[in-house]
Coordinates of C-alpha atoms in Angstrom, one line a residue:
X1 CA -77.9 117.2 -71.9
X2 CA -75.3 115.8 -69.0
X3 CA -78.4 114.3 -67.8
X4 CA -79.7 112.7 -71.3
X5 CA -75.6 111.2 -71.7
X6 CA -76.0 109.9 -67.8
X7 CA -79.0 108.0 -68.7
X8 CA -77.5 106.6 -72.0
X9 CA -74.1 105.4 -70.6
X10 CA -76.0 103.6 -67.7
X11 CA -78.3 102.0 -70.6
X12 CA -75.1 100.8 -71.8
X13 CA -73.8 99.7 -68.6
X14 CA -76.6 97.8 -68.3
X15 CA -76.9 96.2 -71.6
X16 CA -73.7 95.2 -72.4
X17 CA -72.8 93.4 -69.4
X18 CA -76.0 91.4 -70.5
X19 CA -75.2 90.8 -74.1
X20 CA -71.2 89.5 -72.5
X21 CA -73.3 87.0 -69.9
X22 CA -76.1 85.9 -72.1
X23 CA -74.8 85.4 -75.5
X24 CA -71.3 84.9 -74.2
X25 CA -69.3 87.1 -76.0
X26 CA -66.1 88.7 -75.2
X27 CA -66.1 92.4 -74.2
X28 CA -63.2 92.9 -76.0
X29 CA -62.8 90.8 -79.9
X30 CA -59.1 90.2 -81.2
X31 CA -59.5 89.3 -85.5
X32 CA -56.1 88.1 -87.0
X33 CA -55.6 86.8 -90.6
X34 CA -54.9 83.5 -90.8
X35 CA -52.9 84.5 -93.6
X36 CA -50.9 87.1 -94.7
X37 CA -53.0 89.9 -96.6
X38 CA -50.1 90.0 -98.9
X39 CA -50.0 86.2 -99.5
X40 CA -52.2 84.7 -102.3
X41 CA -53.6 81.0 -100.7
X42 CA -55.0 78.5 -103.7
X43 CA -58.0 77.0 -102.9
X44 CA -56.8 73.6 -102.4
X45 CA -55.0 75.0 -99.9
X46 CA -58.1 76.4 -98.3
X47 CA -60.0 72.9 -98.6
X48 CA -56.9 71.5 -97.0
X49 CA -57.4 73.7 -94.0
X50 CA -61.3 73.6 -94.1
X51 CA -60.8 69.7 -93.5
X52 CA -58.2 70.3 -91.0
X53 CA -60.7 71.9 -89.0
X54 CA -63.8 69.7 -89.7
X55 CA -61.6 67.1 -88.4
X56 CA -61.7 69.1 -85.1
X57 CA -65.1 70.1 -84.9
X58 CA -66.0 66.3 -85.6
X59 CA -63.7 64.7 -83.3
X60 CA -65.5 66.3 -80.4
X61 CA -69.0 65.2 -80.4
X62 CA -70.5 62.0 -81.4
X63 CA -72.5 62.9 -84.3
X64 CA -75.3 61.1 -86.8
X65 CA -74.6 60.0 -90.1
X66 CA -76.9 59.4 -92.6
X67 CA -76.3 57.3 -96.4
X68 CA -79.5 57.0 -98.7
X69 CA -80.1 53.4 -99.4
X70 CA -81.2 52.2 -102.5
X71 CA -82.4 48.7 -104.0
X72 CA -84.7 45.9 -102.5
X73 CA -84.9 42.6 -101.0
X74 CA -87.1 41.2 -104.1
X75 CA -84.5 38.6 -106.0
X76 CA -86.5 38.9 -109.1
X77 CA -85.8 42.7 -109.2
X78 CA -82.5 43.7 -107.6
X79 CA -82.0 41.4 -104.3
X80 CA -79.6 44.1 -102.8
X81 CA -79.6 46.9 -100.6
X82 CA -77.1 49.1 -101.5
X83 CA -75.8 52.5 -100.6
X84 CA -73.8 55.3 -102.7
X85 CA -70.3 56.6 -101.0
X86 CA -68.2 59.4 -101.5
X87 CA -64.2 58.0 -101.5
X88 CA -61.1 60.5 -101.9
X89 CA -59.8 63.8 -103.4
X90 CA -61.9 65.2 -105.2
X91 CA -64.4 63.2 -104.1
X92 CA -65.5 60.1 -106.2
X93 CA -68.8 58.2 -106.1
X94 CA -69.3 54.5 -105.8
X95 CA -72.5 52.3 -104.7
X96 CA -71.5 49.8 -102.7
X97 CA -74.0 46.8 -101.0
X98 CA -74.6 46.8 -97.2
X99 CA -73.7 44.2 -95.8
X100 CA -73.7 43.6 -91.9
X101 CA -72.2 39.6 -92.9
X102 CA -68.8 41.3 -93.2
X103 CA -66.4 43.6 -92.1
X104 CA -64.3 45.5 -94.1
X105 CA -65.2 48.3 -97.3
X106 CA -63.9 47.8 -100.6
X107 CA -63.7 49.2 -103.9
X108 CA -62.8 47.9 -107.6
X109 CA -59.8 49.6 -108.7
X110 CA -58.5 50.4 -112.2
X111 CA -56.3 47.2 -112.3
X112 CA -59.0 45.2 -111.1
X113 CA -59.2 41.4 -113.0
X114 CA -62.7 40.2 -113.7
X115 CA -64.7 43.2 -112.5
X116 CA -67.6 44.3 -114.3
X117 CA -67.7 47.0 -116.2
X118 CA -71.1 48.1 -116.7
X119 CA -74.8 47.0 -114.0
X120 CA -77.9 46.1 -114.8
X121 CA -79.3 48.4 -111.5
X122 CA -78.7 51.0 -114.0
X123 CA -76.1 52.8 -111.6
X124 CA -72.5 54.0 -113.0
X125 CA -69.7 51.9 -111.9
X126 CA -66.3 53.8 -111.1
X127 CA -63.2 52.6 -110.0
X128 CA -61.0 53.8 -107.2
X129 CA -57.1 54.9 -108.6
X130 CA -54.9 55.7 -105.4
X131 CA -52.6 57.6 -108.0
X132 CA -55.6 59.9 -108.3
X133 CA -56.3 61.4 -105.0
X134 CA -54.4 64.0 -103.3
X135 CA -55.1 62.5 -100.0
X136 CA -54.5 59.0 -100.8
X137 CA -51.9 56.4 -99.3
X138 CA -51.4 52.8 -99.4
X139 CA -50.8 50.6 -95.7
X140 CA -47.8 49.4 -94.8
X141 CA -47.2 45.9 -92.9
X142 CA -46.4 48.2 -89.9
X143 CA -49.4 50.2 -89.7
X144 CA -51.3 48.9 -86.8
X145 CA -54.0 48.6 -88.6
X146 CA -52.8 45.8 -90.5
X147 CA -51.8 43.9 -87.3
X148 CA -55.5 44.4 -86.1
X149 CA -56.9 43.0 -89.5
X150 CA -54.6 40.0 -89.2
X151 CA -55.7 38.8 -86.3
X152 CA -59.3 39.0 -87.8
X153 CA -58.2 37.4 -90.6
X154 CA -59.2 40.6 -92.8
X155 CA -55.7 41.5 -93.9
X156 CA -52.5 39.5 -94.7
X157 CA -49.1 41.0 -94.9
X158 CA -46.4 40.7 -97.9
X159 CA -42.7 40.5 -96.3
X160 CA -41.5 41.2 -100.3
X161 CA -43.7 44.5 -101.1
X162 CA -44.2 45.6 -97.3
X163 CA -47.9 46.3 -98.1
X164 CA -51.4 45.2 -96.5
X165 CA -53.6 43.2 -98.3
X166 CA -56.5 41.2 -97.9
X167 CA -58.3 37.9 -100.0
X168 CA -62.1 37.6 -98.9
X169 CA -64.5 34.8 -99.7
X170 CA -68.3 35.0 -99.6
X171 CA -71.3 32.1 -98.5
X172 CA -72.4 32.1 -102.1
X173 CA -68.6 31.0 -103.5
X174 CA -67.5 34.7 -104.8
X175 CA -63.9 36.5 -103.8
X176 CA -62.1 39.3 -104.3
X177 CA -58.3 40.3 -103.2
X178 CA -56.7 43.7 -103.0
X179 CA -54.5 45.8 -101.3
X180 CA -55.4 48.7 -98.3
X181 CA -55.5 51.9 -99.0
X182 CA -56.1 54.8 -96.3
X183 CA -58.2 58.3 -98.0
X184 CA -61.2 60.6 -96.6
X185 CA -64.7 59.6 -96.3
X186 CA -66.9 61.7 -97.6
X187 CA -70.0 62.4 -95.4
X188 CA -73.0 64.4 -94.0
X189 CA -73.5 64.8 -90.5
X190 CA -76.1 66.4 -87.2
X191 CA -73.5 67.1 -84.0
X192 CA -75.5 68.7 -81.2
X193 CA -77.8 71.3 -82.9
X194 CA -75.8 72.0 -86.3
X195 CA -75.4 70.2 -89.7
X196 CA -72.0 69.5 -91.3
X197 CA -72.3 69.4 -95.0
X198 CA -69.5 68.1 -97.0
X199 CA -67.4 66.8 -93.7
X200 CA -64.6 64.0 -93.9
X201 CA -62.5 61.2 -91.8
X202 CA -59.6 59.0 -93.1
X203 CA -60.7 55.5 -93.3
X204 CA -58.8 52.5 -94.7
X205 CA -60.5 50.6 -96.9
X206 CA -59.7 47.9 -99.8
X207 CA -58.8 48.2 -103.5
X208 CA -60.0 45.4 -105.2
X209 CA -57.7 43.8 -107.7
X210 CA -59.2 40.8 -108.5
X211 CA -63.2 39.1 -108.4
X212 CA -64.3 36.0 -108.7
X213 CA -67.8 34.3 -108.9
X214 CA -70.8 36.3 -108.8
X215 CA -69.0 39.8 -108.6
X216 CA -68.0 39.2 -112.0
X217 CA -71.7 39.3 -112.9
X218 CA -72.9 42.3 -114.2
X219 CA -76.5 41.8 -113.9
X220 CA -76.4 42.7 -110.3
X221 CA -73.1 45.0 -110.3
X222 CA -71.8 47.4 -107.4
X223 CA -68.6 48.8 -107.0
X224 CA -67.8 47.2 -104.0
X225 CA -69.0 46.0 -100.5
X226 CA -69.4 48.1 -97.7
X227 CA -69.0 45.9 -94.4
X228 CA -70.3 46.7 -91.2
X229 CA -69.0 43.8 -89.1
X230 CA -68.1 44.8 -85.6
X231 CA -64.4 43.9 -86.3
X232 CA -61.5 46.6 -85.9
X233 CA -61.2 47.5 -89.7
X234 CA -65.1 48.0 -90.6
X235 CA -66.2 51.5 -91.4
X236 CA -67.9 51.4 -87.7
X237 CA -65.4 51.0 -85.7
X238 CA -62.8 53.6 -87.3
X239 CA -64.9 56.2 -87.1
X240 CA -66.1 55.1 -83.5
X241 CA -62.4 55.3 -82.5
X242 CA -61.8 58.4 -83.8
X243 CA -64.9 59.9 -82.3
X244 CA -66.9 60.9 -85.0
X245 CA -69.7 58.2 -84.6
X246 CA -70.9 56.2 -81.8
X247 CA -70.1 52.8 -81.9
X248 CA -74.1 51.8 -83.0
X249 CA -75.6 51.8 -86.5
X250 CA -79.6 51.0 -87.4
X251 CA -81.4 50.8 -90.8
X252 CA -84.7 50.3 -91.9
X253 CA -85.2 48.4 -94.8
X254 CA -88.2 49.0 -97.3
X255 CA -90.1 46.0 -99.0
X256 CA -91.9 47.4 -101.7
X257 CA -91.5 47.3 -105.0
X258 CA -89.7 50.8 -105.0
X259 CA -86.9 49.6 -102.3
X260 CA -84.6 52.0 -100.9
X261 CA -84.7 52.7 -96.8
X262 CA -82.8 54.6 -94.0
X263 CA -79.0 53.6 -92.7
X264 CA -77.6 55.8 -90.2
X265 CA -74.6 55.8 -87.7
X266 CA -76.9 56.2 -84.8
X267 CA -79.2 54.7 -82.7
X268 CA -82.7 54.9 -84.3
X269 CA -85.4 55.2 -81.3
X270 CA -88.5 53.6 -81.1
X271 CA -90.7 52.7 -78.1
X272 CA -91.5 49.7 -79.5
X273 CA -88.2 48.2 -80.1
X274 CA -87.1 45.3 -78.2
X275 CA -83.3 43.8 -77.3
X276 CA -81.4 40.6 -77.4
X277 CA -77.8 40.6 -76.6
X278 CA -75.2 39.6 -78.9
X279 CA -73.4 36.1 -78.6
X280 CA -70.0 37.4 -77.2
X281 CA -66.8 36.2 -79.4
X282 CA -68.1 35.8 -82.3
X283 CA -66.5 37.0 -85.7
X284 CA -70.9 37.7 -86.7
X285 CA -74.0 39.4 -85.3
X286 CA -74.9 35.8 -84.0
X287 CA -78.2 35.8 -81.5
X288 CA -79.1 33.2 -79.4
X289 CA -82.3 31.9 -81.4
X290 CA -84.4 29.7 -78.6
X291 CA -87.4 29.0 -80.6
X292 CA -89.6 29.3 -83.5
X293 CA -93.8 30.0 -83.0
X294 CA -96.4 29.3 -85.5
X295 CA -99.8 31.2 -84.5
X296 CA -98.7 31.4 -81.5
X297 CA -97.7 28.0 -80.7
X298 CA -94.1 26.9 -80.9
X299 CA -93.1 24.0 -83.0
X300 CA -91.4 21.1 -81.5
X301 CA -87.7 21.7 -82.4
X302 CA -84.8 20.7 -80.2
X303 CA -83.1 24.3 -78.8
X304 CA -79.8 22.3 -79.0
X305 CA -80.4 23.3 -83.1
X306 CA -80.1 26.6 -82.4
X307 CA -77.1 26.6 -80.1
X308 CA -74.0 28.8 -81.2
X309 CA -70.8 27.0 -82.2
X310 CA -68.2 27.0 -84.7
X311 CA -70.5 25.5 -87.0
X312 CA -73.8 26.7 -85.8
X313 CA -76.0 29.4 -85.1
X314 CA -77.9 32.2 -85.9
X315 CA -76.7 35.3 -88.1
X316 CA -78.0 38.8 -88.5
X317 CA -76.9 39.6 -92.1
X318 CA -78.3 42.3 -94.2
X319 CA -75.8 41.5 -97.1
X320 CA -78.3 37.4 -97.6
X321 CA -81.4 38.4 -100.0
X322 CA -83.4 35.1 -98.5
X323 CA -83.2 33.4 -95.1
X324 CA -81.6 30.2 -94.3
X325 CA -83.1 27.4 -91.5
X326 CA -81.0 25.1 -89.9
X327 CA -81.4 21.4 -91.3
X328 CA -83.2 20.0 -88.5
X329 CA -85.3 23.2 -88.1
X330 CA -86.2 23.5 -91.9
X331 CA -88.5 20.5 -91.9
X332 CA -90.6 21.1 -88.8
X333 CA -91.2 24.5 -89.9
X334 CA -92.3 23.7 -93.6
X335 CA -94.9 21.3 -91.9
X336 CA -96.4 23.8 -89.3
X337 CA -96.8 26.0 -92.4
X338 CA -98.4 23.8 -94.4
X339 CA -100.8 22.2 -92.0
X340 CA -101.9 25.5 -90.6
X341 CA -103.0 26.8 -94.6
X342 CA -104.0 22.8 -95.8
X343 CA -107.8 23.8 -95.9
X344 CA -107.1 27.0 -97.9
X345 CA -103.8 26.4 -99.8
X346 CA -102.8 23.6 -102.0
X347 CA -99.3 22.5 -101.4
X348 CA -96.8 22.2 -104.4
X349 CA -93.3 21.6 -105.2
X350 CA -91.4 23.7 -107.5
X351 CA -87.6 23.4 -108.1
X352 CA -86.9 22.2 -104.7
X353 CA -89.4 24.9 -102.5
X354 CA -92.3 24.7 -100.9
X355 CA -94.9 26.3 -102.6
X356 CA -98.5 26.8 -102.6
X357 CA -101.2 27.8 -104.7
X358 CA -103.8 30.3 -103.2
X359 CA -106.8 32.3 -104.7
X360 CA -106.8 35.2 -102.1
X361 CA -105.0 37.4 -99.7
X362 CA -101.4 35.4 -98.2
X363 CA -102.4 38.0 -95.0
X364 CA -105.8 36.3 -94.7
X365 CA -104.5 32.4 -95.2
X366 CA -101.3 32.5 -93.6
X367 CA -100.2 32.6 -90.1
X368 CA -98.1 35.1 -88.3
X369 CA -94.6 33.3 -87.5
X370 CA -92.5 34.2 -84.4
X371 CA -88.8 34.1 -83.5
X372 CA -88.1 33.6 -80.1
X373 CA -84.9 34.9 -78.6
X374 CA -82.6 35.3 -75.7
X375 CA -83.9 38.2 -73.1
X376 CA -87.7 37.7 -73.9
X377 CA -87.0 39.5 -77.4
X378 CA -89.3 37.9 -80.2
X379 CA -89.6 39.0 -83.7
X380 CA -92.4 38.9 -85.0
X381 CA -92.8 37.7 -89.6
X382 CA -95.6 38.4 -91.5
X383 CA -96.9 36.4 -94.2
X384 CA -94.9 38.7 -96.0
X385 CA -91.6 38.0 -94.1
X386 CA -91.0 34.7 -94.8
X387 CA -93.2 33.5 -98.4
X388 CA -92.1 35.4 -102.1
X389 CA -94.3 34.8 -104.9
X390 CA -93.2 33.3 -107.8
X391 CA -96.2 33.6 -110.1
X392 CA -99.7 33.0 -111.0
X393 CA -100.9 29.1 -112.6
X394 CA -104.6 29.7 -113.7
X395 CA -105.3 32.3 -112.3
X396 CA -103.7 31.3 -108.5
X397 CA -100.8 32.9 -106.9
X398 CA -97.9 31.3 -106.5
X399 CA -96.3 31.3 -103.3
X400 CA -93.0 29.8 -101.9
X401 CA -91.7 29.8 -98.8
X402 CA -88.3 32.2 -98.8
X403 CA -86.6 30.2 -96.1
X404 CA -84.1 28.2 -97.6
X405 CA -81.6 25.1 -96.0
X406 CA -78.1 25.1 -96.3
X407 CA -77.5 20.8 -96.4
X408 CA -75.5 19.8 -93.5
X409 CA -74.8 22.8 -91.9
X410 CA -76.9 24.1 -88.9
X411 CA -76.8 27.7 -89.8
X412 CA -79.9 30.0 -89.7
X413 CA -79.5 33.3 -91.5
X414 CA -82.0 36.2 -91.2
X415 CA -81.4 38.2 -94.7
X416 CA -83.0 40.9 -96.2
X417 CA -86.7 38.8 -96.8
X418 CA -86.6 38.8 -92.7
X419 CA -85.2 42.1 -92.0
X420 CA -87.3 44.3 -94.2
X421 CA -89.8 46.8 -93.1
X422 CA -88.1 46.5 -89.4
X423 CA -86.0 48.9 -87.7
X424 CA -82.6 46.9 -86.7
X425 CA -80.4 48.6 -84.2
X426 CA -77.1 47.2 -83.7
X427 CA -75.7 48.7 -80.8
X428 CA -72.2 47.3 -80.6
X429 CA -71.7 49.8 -77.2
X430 CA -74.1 47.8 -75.5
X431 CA -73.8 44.2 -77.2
X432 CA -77.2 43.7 -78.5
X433 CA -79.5 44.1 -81.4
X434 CA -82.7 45.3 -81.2
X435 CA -86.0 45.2 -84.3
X436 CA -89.1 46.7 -84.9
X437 CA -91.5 46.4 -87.2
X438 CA -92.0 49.9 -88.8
X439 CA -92.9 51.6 -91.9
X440 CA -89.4 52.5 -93.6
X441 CA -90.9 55.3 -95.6
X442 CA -91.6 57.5 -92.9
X443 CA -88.9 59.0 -91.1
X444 CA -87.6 57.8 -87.6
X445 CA -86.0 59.6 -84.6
X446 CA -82.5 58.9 -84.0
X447 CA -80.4 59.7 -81.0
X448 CA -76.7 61.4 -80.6
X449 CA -74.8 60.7 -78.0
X450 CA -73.9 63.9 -77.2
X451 CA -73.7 65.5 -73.4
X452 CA -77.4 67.0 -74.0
X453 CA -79.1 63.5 -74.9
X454 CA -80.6 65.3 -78.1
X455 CA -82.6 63.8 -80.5
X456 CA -82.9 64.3 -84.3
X457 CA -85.1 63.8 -86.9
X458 CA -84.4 61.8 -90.0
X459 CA -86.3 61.4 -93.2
X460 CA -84.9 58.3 -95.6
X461 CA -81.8 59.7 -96.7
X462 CA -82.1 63.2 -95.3
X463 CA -81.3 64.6 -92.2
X464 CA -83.3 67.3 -90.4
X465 CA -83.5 68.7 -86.7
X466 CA -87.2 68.0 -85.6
X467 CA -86.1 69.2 -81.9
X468 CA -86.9 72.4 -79.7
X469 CA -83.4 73.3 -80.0
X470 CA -82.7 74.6 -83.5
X471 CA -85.7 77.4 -82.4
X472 CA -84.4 78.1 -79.6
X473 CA -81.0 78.4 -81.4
X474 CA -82.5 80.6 -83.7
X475 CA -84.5 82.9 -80.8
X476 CA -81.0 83.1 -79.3
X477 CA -79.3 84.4 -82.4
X478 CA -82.2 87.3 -82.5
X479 CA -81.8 88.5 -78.7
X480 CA -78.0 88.7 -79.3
X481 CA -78.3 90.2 -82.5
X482 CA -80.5 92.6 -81.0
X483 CA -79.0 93.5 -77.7
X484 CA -75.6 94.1 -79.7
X485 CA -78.1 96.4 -81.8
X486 CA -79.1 98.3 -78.4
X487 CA -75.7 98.6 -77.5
X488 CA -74.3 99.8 -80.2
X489 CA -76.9 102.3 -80.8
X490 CA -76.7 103.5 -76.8
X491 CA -72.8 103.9 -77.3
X492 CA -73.2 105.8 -80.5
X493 CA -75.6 108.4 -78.5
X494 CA -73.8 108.3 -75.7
X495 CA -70.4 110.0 -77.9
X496 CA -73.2 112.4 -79.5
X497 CA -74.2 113.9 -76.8
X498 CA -70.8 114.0 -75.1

């Protein structure tokens, strides 16, 4: 019997020391109550602390997060890309349009003048009421915030109320002032190998007061615009200062009929995505455009058009439906159009576009188009990319060309018709954007930037770990779990038999 108790206690020498090194657990456990048995806690006082701690977790590890996208490109359906948001305590829902044009979110609040009340996208429209939230706070003139938003021009400062406001016009005429409030944003997220459901960061963001224009309209209605400018007060760059998110964001847009996509704070990865670096000082996501290819051949256009200035350029911006030419661009590219279809298109004008009338497939009449940038990166339209139809005359399509010009003004704006069924990565860490073309209803790969270089798999709107690492996480629970099982069982023998 001495013998049998010998054998078991070496067992246990042996095994324990091996549970401590390879599942790294303490030989001896200390549990204390974070509260006092004795002390009742309320559950908001619990949440409080749950977020406390979130905010820990999520502050050390860059992490992936992931908003479903809804809406499409078409302008005769929605014309929008927009996404839903979770704002304050309890958490509130509000759809908001992505837009990479601008920089800061905003909301309509409850005292808002001229916002719509009801949307024809058949989504609910809220409004945001600071008074409301538990975690809620409005942003003084001293915040530094503020002072970082004035020098972008996305805040102003009233001497008489102390409090940070903003007044934002749009390309298409439409405006909207507010005030800033700070509150949680609600969120999803993959750091490392785990999933954190229902995690939060403080963000500022606006509270509309007033619209003008087209966000009055209700055919189209959202409950606000969610910027994601590279400036110091978009949604981006807070949470990239506070260390939740890297400092990149991608989407991939679809172009069907149903709409909808991926958007993710996170680099989406794709072998076949190529880079051009971002024009430096610029308040856009301006690329140096070089030149424009029809079938391969590039169209006699001055580069000079494209050159970046105060008044010219080009613009990535997800928050344009269409696509814009620069004056002096728009013409040459209209004709290498229509003289490369002339012997299987007919050529018509209809409220200003150019239009054609076709019998068969745009992908077997029209020509591939290619954008030419800086760093060898060219993007590559379809048919697809750059033509809508309108409709059908006698039994022929109708089909205009969806680049638009904007009279006097050398601008060229890639929208939504141009940035559909593409991945777009805009690494702001790295100063560059990068495209593919890709199918935006399968799911991509997109990588943290955490010390392990993992990646994760992500389906539209859903995140999931496609990686070797949540099975090996899980094989590593079991031989813990185990060993602690073998110990426990040696020691228990081991005081039996002595």
């Amino acid at each position: 019997m001495a013998l049998a108790a010998a054998i078991l206690i070496a067992v246990a020498a042996v095994l324990l020391p091996a549970a401590v090194v390879l599942c790294d657990f303490p030989a001896t456990l200390m549990l204390e109550r974070a509260f006092p048995s004795n002390h009742g806690i309320q559950l908001s006082q619990l949440v409080a602390r749950d977020r406390l701690r979130h905010g820990r977790v999520l502050q050390s590890l860059d992490g992936v997060v992931d908003f479903r996208v809804e809406g499409t490109f078409d302008p005769f359906v929605v014309g929008l890309y927009f996404t839903k948001l979770q704002l304050g305590s309890p958490p509130k829902d509000f759809y908001v349009q992505i837009d990479t044009g601008s920089d800061v979110l905003w909301v309509s609040c409850g005292s808002c003048n001229g916002c719509p009340q009801t949307s024809g996208l058949q989504i609910p429209l809220n409004f945001f009421d600071p008074g409301s939230s538990s975690t809620s706070s409005l942003v003084s003139c001293s915040d530094k915030r503020c002072s970082l938003g004035i020098q972008s021009s996305d805040s102003a400062c009233s001497s008489q109320t102390n409090q940070c406001s903003y007044t934002f016009q749009y390309g298409d005429g439409s405006g909207t002032s507010g005030y800033y409030v700070s509150d949680l944003l609600h969120f999803d997220m993959v750091v490392g190998a785990s999933m954190i459901q229902n995690a939060s960061a403080p963000i500022l963001f606006g509270c509309s007061t007033l619209q003008t224009g087209d966000l009055t309209k209700s055919d189209r209605a959202v409950d606000g615009i969610f910027g994601f400018g590279q400036q110091g007060m978009s949604v981006i760059s807070q949470l990239a200062s506070q260390g939740i998110a890297p400092k990149v964001f991608s989407h991939c847009l679809k172009g069907d009929d149903s709409g909808g996509g991926i958007l993710v704070l996170g680099e989406i990865i794709e072998p076949n995505i190529v880079y051009s670096p971002l024009v430096p000082s610029q308040p856009h996501y301006n690329l140096n455009l070089q030149s424009i290819s029809v079938n391969g051949q590039p169209i006699s256009i001055d580069p000079s058009v494209f050159a970046t200035s105060s008044n010219r350029g080009t613009i990535i911006d997800s928050g344009t439906t269409l696509a814009y030419l620069a004056e002096e661009a728009y013409g040459p590219f209209i004709n290498a159009i229509t003289n490369t279809v002339s012997q299987s298109a007919r050529p018509v004008l209809a409220k200003g576009s150019q239009c054609y009338l076709i019998t068969s497939s745009v992908t077997d009449i029209f020509p591939q188009v290619s954008l030419n940038f800086a760093g060898g990166a060219s993007m590559f339209l379809r048919p697809q990319d750059y033509l809508i139809q309108q409709n059908s005359i006698g039994g022929a399509a109708v089909w205009c060309i969806g680049f638009q010009k904007i009279p006097g003004q050398g601008i060229t704006i890639l929208g939504d018709l141009v940035l559909k069924d593409k991945i777009v990565v805009y690494d702001l860490a790295a100063h560059r954007i990068g495209w593919a073309n890709y199918d935006c209803s399968m799911s991509v790969n997109v990588s943290t930037t955490s010390s392990i270089g993992k990646t994760e798999f992500v389906n539209a709107g859903q995140l999931s770990d496609s990686s070797s690492h949540q099975n090996e996480a899980y094989n590593s629970v079991l031989i813990c779990t185990l060993l602690a099982f073998l110990v426990h069982i040696a020691i228990q023998r081991t005081f039996q038999f002595l």
